[in-house]
Coordinates of C-alpha atoms and ligand atoms in Angstrom, one line a residue:
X139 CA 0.0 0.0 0.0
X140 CA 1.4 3.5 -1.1
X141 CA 0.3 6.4 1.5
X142 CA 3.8 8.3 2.1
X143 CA 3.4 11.6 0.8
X144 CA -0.4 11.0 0.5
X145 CA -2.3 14.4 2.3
X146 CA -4.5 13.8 5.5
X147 CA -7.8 15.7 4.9
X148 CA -9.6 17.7 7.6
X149 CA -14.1 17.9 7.9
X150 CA -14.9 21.2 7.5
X151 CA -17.1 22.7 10.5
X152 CA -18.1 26.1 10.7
X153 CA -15.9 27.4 8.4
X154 CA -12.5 25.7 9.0
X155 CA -10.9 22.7 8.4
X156 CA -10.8 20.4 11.7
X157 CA -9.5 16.8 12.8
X158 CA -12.2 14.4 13.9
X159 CA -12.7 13.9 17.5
X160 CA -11.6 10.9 17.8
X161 CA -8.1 11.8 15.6
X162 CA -8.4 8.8 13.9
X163 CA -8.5 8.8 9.8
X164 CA -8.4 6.0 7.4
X165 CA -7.4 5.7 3.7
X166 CA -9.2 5.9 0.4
X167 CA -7.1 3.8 -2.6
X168 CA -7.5 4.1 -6.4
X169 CA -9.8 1.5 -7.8
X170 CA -7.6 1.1 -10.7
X171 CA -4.5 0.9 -8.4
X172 CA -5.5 -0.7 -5.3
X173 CA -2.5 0.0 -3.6
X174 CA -2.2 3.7 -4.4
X175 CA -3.7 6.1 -1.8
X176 CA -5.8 8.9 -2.9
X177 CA -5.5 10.5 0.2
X178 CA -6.5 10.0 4.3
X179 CA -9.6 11.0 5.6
X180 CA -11.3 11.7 8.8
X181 CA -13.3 8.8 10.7
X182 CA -15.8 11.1 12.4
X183 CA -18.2 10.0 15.3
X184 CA -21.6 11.1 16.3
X185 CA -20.3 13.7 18.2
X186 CA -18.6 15.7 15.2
X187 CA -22.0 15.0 13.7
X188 CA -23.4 17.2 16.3
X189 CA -20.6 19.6 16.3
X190 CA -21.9 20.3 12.9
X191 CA -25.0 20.2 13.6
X192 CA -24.8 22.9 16.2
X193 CA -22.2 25.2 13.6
X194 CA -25.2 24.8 11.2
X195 CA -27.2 25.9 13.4
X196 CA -25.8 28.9 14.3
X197 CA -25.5 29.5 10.7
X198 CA -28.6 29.6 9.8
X199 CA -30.6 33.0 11.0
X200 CA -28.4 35.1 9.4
X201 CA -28.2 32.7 5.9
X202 CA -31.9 32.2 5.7
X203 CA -31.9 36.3 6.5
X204 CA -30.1 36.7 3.2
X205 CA -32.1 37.4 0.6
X206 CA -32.8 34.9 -1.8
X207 CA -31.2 37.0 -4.7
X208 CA -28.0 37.6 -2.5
X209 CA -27.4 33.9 -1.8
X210 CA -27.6 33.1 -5.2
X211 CA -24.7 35.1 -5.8
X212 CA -22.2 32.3 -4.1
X213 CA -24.2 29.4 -6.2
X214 CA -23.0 32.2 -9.2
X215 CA -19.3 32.2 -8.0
X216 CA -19.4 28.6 -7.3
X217 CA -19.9 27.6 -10.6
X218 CA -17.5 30.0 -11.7
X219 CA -14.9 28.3 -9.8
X220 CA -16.2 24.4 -10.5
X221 CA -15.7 25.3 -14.2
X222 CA -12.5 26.7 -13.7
X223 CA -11.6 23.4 -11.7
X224 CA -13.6 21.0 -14.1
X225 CA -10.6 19.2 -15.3
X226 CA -9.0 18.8 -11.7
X227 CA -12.3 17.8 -10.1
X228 CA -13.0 15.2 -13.1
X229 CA -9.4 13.6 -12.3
X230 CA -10.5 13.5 -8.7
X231 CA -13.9 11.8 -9.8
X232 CA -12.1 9.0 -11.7
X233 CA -8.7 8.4 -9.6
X234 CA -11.4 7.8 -6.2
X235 CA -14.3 6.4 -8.1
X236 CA -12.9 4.6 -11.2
X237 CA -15.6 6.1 -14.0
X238 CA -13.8 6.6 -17.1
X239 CA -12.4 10.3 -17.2
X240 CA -15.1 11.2 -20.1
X241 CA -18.0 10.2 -17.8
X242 CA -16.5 12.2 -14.7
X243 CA -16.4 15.3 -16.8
X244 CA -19.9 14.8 -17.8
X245 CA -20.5 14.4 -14.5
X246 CA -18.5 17.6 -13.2
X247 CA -20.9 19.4 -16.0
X248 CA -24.2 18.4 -14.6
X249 CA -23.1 20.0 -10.9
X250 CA -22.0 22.9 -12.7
X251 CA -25.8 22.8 -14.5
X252 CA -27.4 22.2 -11.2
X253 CA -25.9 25.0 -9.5
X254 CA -26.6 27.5 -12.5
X255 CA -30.5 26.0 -12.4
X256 CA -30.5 26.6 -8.4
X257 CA -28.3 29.9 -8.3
X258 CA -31.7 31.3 -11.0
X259 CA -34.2 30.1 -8.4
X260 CA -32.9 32.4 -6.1
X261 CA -35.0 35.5 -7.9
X262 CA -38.1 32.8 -8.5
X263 CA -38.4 31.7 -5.2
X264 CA -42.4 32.2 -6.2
X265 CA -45.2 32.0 -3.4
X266 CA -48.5 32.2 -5.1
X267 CA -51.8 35.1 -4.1
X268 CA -55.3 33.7 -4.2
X269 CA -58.7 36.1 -3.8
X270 CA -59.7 35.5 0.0
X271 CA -63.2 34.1 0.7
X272 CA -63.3 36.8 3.8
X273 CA -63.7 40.6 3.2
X274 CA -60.7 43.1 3.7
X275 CA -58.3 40.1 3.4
X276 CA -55.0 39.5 1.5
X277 CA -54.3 35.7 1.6
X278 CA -51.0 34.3 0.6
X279 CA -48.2 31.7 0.6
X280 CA -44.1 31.7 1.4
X281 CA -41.2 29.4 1.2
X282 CA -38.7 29.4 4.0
X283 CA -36.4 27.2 4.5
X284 CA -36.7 24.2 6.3
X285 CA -33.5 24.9 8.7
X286 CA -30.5 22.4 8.9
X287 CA -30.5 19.7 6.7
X288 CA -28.5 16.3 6.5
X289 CA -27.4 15.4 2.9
X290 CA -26.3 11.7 3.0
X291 CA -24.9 10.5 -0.7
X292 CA -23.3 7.1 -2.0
X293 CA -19.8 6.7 -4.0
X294 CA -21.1 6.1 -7.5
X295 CA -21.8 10.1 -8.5
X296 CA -19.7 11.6 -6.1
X297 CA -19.7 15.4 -6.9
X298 CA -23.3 15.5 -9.1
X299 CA -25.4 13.7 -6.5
X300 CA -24.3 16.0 -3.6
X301 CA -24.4 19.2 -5.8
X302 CA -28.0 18.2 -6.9
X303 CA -28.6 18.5 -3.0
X304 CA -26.9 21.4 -1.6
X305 CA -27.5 23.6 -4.2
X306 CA -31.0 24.0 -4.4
X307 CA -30.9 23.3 -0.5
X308 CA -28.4 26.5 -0.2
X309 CA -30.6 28.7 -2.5
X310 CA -33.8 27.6 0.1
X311 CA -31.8 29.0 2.9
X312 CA -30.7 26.1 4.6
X313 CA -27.6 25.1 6.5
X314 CA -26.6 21.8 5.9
X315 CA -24.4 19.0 7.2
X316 CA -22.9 16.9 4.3
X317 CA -22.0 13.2 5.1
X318 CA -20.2 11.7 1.6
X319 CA -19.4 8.1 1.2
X320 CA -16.6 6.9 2.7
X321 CA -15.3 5.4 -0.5
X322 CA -15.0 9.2 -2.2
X323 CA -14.3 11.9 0.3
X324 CA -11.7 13.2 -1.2
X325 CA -14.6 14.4 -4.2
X326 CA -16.4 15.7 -1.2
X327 CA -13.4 17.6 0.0
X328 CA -13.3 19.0 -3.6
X329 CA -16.7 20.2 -3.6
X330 CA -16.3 22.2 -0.3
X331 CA -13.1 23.8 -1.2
X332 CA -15.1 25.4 -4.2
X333 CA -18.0 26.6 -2.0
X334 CA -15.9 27.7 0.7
X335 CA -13.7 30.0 -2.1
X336 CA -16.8 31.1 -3.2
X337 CA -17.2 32.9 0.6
X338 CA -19.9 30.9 1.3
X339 CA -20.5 31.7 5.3
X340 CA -18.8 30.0 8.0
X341 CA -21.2 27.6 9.2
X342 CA -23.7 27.2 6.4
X343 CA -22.2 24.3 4.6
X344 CA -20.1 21.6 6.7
X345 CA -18.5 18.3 5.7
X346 CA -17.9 15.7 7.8
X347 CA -16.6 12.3 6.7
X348 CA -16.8 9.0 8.7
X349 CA -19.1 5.5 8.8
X350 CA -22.6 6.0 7.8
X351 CA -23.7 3.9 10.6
X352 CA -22.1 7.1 13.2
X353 CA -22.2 9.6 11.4
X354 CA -25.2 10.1 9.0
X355 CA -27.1 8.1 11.5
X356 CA -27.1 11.1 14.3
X357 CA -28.1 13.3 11.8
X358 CA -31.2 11.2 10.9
X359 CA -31.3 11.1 15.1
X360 CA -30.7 14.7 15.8
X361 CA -34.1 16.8 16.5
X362 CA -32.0 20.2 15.4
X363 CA -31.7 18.5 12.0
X364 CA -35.0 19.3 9.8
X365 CA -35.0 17.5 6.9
X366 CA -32.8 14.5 5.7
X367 CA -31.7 13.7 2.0
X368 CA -30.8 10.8 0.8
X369 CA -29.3 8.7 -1.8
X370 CA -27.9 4.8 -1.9
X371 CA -29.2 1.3 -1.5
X372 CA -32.7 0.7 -1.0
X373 CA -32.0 -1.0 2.5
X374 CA -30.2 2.0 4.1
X375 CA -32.9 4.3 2.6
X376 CA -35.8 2.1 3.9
X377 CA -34.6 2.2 7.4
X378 CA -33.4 5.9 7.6
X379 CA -36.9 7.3 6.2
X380 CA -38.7 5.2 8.9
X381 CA -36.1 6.9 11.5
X382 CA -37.0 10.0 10.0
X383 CA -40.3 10.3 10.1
X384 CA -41.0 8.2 13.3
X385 CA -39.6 12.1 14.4
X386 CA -41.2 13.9 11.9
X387 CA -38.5 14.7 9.8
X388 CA -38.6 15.6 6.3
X389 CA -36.8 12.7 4.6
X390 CA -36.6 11.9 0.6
X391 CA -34.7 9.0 -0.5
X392 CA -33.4 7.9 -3.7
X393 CA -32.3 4.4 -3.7
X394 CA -32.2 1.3 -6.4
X395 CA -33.1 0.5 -9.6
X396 CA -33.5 -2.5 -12.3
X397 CA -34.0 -0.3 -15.4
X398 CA -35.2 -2.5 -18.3
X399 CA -35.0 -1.1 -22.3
X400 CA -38.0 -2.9 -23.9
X401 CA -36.6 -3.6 -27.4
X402 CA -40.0 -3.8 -30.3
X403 CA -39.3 -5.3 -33.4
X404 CA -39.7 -2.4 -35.1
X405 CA -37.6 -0.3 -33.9
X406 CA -34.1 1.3 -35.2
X407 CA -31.6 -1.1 -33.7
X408 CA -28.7 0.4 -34.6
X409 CA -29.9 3.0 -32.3
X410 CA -30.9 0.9 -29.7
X411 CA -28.0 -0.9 -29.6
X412 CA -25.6 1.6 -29.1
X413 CA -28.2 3.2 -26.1
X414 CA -28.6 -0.8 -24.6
X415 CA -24.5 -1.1 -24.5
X416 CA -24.6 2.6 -23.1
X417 CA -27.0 2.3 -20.7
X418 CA -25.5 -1.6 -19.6
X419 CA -21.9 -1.0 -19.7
X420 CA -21.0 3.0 -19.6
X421 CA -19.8 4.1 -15.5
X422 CA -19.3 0.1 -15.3
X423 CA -23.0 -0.3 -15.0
X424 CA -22.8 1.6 -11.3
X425 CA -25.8 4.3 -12.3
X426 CA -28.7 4.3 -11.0
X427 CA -30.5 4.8 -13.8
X428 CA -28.2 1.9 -15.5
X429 CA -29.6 -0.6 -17.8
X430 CA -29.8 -3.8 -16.1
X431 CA -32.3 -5.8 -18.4
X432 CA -33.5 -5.8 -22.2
X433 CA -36.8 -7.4 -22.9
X434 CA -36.9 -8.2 -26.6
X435 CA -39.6 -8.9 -28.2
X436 CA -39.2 -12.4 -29.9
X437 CA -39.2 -12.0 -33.7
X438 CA -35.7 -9.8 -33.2
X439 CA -34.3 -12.1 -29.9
X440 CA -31.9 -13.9 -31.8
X441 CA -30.3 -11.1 -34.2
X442 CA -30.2 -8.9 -31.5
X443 CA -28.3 -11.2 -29.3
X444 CA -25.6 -11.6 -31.9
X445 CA -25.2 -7.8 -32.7
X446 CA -24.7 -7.3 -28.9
X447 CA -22.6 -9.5 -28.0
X448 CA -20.6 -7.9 -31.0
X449 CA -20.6 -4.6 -29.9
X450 CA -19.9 -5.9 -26.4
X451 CA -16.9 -7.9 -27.7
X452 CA -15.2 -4.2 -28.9
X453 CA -15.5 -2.4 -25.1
X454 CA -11.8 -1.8 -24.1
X455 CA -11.8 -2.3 -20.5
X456 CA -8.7 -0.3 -18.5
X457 CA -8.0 2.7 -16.2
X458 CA -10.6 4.9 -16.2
X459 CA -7.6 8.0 -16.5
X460 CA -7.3 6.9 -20.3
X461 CA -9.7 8.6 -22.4
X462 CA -10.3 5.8 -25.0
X463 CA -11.4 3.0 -21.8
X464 CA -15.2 2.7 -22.0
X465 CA -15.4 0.4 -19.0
X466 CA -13.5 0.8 -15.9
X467 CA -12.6 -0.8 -12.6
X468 CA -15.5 -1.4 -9.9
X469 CA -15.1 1.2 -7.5
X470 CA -13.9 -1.1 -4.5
X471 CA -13.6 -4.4 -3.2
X472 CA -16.9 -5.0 -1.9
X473 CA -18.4 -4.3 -5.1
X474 CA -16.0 -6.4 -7.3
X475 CA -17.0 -9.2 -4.5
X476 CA -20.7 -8.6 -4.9
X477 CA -21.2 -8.7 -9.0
X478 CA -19.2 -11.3 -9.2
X479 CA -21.2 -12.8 -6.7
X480 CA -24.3 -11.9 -8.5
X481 CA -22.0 -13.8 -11.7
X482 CA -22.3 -16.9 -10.0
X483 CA -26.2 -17.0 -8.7
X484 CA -26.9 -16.1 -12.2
X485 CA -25.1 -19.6 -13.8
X486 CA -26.5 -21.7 -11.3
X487 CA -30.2 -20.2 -11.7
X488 CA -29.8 -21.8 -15.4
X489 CA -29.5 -18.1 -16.9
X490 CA -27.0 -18.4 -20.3
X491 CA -23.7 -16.7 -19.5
X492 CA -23.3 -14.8 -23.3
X493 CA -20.6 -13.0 -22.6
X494 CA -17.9 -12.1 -19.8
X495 CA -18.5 -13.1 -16.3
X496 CA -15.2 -13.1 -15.0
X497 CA -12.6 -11.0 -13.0
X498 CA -10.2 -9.6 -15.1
X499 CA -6.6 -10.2 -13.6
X500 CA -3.9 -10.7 -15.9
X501 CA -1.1 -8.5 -16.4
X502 CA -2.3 -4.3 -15.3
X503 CA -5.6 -5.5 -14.7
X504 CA -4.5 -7.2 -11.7
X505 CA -3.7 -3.6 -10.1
X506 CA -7.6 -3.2 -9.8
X507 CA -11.0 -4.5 -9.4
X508 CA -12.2 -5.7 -13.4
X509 CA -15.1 -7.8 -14.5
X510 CA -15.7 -8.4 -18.3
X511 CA -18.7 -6.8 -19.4
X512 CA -21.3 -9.4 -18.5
X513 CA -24.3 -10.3 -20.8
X514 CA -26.6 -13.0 -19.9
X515 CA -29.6 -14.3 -22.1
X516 CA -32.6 -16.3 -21.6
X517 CA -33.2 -14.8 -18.3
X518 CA -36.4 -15.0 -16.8
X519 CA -38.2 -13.0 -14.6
X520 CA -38.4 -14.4 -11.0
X521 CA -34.6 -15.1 -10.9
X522 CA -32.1 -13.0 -8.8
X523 CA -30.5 -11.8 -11.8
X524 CA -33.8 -10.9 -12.7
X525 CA -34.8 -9.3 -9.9
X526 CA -31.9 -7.8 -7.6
X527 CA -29.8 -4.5 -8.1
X528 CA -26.4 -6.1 -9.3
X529 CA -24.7 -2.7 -10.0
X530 CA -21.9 -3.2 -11.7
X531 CA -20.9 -4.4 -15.8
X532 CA -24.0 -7.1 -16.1
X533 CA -27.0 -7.1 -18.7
X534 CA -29.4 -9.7 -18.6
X535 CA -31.4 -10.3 -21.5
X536 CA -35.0 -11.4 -21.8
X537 CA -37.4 -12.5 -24.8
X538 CA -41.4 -11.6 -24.4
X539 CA -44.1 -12.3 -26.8
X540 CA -45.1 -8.8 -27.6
X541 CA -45.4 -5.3 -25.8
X542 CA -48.2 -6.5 -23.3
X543 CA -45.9 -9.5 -22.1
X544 CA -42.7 -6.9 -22.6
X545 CA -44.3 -4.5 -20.1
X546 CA -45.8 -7.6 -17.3
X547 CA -42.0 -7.9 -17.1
X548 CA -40.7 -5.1 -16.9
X549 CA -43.2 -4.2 -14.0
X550 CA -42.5 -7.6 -12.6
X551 CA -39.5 -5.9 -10.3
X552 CA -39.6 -4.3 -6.8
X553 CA -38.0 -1.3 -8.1
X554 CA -39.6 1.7 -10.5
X555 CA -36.2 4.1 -11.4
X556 CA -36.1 4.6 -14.8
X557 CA -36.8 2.6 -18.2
X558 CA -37.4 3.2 -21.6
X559 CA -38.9 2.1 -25.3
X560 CA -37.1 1.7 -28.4
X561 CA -40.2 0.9 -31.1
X562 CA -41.4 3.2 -34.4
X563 CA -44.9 2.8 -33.7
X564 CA -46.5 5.7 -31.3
X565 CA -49.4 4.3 -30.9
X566 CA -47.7 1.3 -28.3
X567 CA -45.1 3.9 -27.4
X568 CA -47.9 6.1 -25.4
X569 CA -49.2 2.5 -24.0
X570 CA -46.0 1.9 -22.7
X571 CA -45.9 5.2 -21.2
X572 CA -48.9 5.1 -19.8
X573 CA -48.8 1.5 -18.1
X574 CA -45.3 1.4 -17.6
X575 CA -44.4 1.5 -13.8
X576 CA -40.9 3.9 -13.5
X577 CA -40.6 7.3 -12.4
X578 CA -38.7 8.2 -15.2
X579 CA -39.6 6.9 -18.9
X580 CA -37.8 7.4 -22.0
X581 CA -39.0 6.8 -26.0
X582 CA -35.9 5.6 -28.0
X583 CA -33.3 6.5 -25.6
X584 CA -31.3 5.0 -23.0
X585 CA -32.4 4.4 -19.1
X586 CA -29.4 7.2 -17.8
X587 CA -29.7 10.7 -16.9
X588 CA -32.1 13.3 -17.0
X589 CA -32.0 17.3 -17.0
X590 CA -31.7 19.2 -13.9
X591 CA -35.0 21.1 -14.7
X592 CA -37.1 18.5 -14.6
X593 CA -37.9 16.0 -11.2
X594 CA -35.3 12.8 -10.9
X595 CA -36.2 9.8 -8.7
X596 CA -38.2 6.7 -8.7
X597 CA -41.6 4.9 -7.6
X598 CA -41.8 1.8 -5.5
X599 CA -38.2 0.9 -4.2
X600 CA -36.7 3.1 -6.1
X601 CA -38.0 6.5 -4.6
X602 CA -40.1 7.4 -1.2
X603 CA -40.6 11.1 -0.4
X604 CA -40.4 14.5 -2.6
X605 CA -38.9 13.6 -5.5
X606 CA -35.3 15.8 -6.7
X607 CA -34.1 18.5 -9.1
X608 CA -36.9 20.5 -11.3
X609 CA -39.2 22.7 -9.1
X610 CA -40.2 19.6 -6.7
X611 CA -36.1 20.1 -5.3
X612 CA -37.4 23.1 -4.1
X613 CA -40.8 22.2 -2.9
X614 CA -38.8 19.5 -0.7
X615 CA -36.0 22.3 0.5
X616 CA -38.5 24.5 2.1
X617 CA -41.9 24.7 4.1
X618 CA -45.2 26.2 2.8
X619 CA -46.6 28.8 5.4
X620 CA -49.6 30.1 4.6
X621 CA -50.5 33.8 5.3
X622 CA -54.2 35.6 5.8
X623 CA -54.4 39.2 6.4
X624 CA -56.6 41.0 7.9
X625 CA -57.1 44.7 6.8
X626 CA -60.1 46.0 7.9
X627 CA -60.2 49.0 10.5
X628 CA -62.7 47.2 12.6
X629 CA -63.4 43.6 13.7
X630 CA -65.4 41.5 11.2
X631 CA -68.3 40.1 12.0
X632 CA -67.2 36.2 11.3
X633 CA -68.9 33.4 10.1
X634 CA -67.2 30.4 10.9
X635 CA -64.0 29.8 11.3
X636 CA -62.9 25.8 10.8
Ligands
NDP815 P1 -25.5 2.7 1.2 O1 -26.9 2.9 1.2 O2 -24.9 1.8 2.2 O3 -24.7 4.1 1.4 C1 -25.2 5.4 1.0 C2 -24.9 6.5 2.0 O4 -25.6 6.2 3.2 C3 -23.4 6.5 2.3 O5 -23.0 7.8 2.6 C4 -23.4 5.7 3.6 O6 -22.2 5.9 4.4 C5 -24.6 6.1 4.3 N1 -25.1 5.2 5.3 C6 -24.8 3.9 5.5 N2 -25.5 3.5 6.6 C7 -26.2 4.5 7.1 C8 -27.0 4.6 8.3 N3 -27.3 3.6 9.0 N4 -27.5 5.8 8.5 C9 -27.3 6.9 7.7 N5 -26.5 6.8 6.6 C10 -25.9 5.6 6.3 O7 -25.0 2.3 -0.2 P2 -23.5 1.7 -0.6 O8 -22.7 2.9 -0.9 O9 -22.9 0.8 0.5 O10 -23.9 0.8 -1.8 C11 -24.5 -0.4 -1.6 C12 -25.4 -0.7 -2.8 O11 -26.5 0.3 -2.8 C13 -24.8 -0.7 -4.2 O12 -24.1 -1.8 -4.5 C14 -26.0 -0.4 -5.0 O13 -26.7 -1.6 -5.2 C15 -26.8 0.5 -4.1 N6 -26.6 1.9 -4.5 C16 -27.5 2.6 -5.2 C17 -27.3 3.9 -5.6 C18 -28.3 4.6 -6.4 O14 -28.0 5.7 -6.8 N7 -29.5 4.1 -6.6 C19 -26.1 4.6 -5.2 C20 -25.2 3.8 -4.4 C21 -25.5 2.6 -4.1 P3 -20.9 5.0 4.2 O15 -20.4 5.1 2.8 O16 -20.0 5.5 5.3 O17 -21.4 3.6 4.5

């Protein structure tokens, strides 16, 4: 293990950089070069949780104060500085996460989007007027902010995800803790140096790193923290929105997916090809919104099983640093262990192994955690395979009779992320849309992505609570209150009041 010369980072509480209580740290190593450190980090407690807590709220009068228009003005120099940075933060991205180097700067340009979208909502922070049902009286709503908030974020998007957060939490007038992964801190570290050079106020934004277990866990406990958001595994999600609103918390959590493409004979396949091996294989499959399944219908099964294995054949697998990789190291051990884990239940549930399925350790690729692209076919529905979030390089392929018996099985899963279409016909596109059950759906596209203007996240096990970006990112970042004035010179004479 290489760590001499490697920097021990600090949390950053109430405007400076400080050592966990506890002192101790722990080290973060390059997926593609397990033995290279990336850097140490703090291994907070609940007690710098709370030390947070308390700088936020300290923070807070005085930054929900600011005028909406006035705070938007850091969100404006913050992206200044991210773009500045890009490059830098994009090498961060890939060195601690593994994603191939074009994928982290796409990445690095969604935050930048996100903050541009949030940092305009700061003059639109619109309440709405109605006509009153009572004489002499103006009746009206306002947004203020919710108070201190605890963002909680996993490894796989580890500068977009968090930016998607705290910048539309920031323009609300919130202060906020920020608990990263523990696999990518040192993205999170990135992130704060750009808010904090953008003069952001001592207090309003803090970082603490450490075990989720600790530390995101006394934010979900603490009754100064308002509102919890959340993004990772469906399991941690489940739990902490139960904690959360057992004390009446605020909580939305994004968590799994097991996105399915249905494939209709008549659609362009060269088109849906290249979004299917996108969608499967780009970030290593480690998106939410990855493509996990392809339900085909029949007439097409067979040709389109050849032409992916094909393109699947061409992937150059390597270090995510060179730009020409298109799939990259896992980002750690324990997922390495798990999809190749997931490898195995698959060929002993009878599923066809197509393509890949193995570890890649030979010669450079023994310096990291590489799996083959991974395509299994005749899959059916109630395997694990089938079923289970794998994460990682695997696509498992499906045949179904028509779109009727394509859609049963896509709906057949617990989780409701994202999917999508490819077909000609728009007549049994708008069925699908209609009866398909995802909270995002796409016509002749992949499953990834989505613009920060409009609402991300999930039904079923995907998504619980407001969902994130477009306008609902700001519903969730701030209360409602509702105002009736009364401005007659004398007391009405009132009906009823309920
Ligand atoms: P987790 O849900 O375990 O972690 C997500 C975040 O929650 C991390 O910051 C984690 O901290 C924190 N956390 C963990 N336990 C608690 C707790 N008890 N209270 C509060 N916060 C907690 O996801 P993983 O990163 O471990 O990934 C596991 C699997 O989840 C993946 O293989 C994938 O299947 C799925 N996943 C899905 C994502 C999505 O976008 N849909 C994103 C990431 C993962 P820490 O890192 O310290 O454990």
């Amino acid at each position: 293990m290489t760590t001499t010369g490697v920097t021990t980072h600090k949390n950053f509480i109430g405007g400076k950089w400080v050592e966990s209580v506890s002192g101790r740290t722990y080290q973060v190593y390059n997926p593609a070069h397990k033995t290279e450190s990336v850097g140490g980090f703090q291994t907070s407690n609940a007690d710098d949780a709370l030390t947070a807590v308390a700088a936020a709220k300290d923070a807070l009068n005085d930054w929900a104060n600011t005028p909406a228009p006035a705070r938007a003005g850091f969100l404006f120099r913050a992206l200044e500085i991210m773009g500045r940075r890009a490059d830098e933060i994009a090498q961060t991205i890939t060195i601690e996460e593994g994603k191939p180097i074009g994928d982290a700067r796409g990445e690095v340009r969604r935050a930048m989007n996100i903050i541009e979208y949030a940092a305009g909502e700061g003059r639109r922070m619109f309440g709405y007027t109605t006509p009153s049902e009572l004489p002499n009286t103006v009746a009206y709503t306002i947004k203020r902010p919710l108070g201190v908030v605890g963002i909680i974020t996993p490894w796989n998007f580890p500068i977009a995800i968090p930016t998607w957060k705290i910048a539309p939490a920031l323009i609300c007038g919130n202060a906020l803790v920020f608990k990263p992964a523990s696999s990518t801190p040192l993205s999170a570290i990135k992130l704060m140096e750009v808010f904090e050079e953008a003069g952001l106020p001592p207090g309003v934004l803090n970082l603490v790193t450490g075990p989720g277990g600790q530390v995101g866990n006394a934010l979900v406990e603490s009754p100064d923290v308002k509102g919890i958001s959340f993004t990772g595994s469906t399991e941690i999600g489940t739990e902490l929105y139960g904690n959360g609103a057992k004390l009446l918390k605020k909580v939305q959590a994004e968590m799994g997916g097991k996105n399915a493409v249905i494939l209709l004979a008549d659609a362009d396949m060269d088109k849906a090809l290249g979004g299917i091996v996108q969608g499967a294989f780009g970030s290593t499959g480690q998106r939410c919104t990855a493509t996990s399944r392809v339900i085909v219908e029949e007439s097409v099964y067979d040709e389109f099983v050849n032409d992916l294995i094909d393109r699947t054949s061409k992937l150059k697998v390597g270090d995510g640093i060179d730009p020409s990789v298109d799939v990259s190291p896992l980002c750690g051990q324990g997922q390495y262990d798990k999809v190749l884990e997931y490898i195995g239940v698959g060929a002993e549930e009878g599923a066809n192994l197509a393509y890949g399925g193995h570890g890649l350790i030979e010669g450079d690729y023994g310096e990291g955690f590489y799996i083959e692209p991974t395509v299994f076919t005749d899959v059916s529905p109630d395997m694990r395979i089938a079923r289970e979030e794998i994460f990682g390089p695997v696509l498992t392929v499906f045949k179904a009779r028509d779109l009727e018996d394509a859609i049963r099985i896509s709906n057949s899963v617990d989780f409701g992320l994202s999917s999508s279409v490819y077909t000609r016909d728009l007549t049994r596109a708008f069925e699908y849309i209609n009866t398909v059950e995802t909270g995002m759906v796409h016509v002749n596209a992949p499953t990834l992505g989505g613009e920060v203007h409009l609402p991300f996240g999930g039904l079923k096990a995907s998504g619980v609570g407001q969902r994130e970006q477009g306008t609902e990112a700001f519903d969730f970042f701030t209360e409602t209150i509702t105002v009736y004035i009364d401005h007659a010179a004398a007391a009405r004479q009132q009906a009823r009041f309920i």
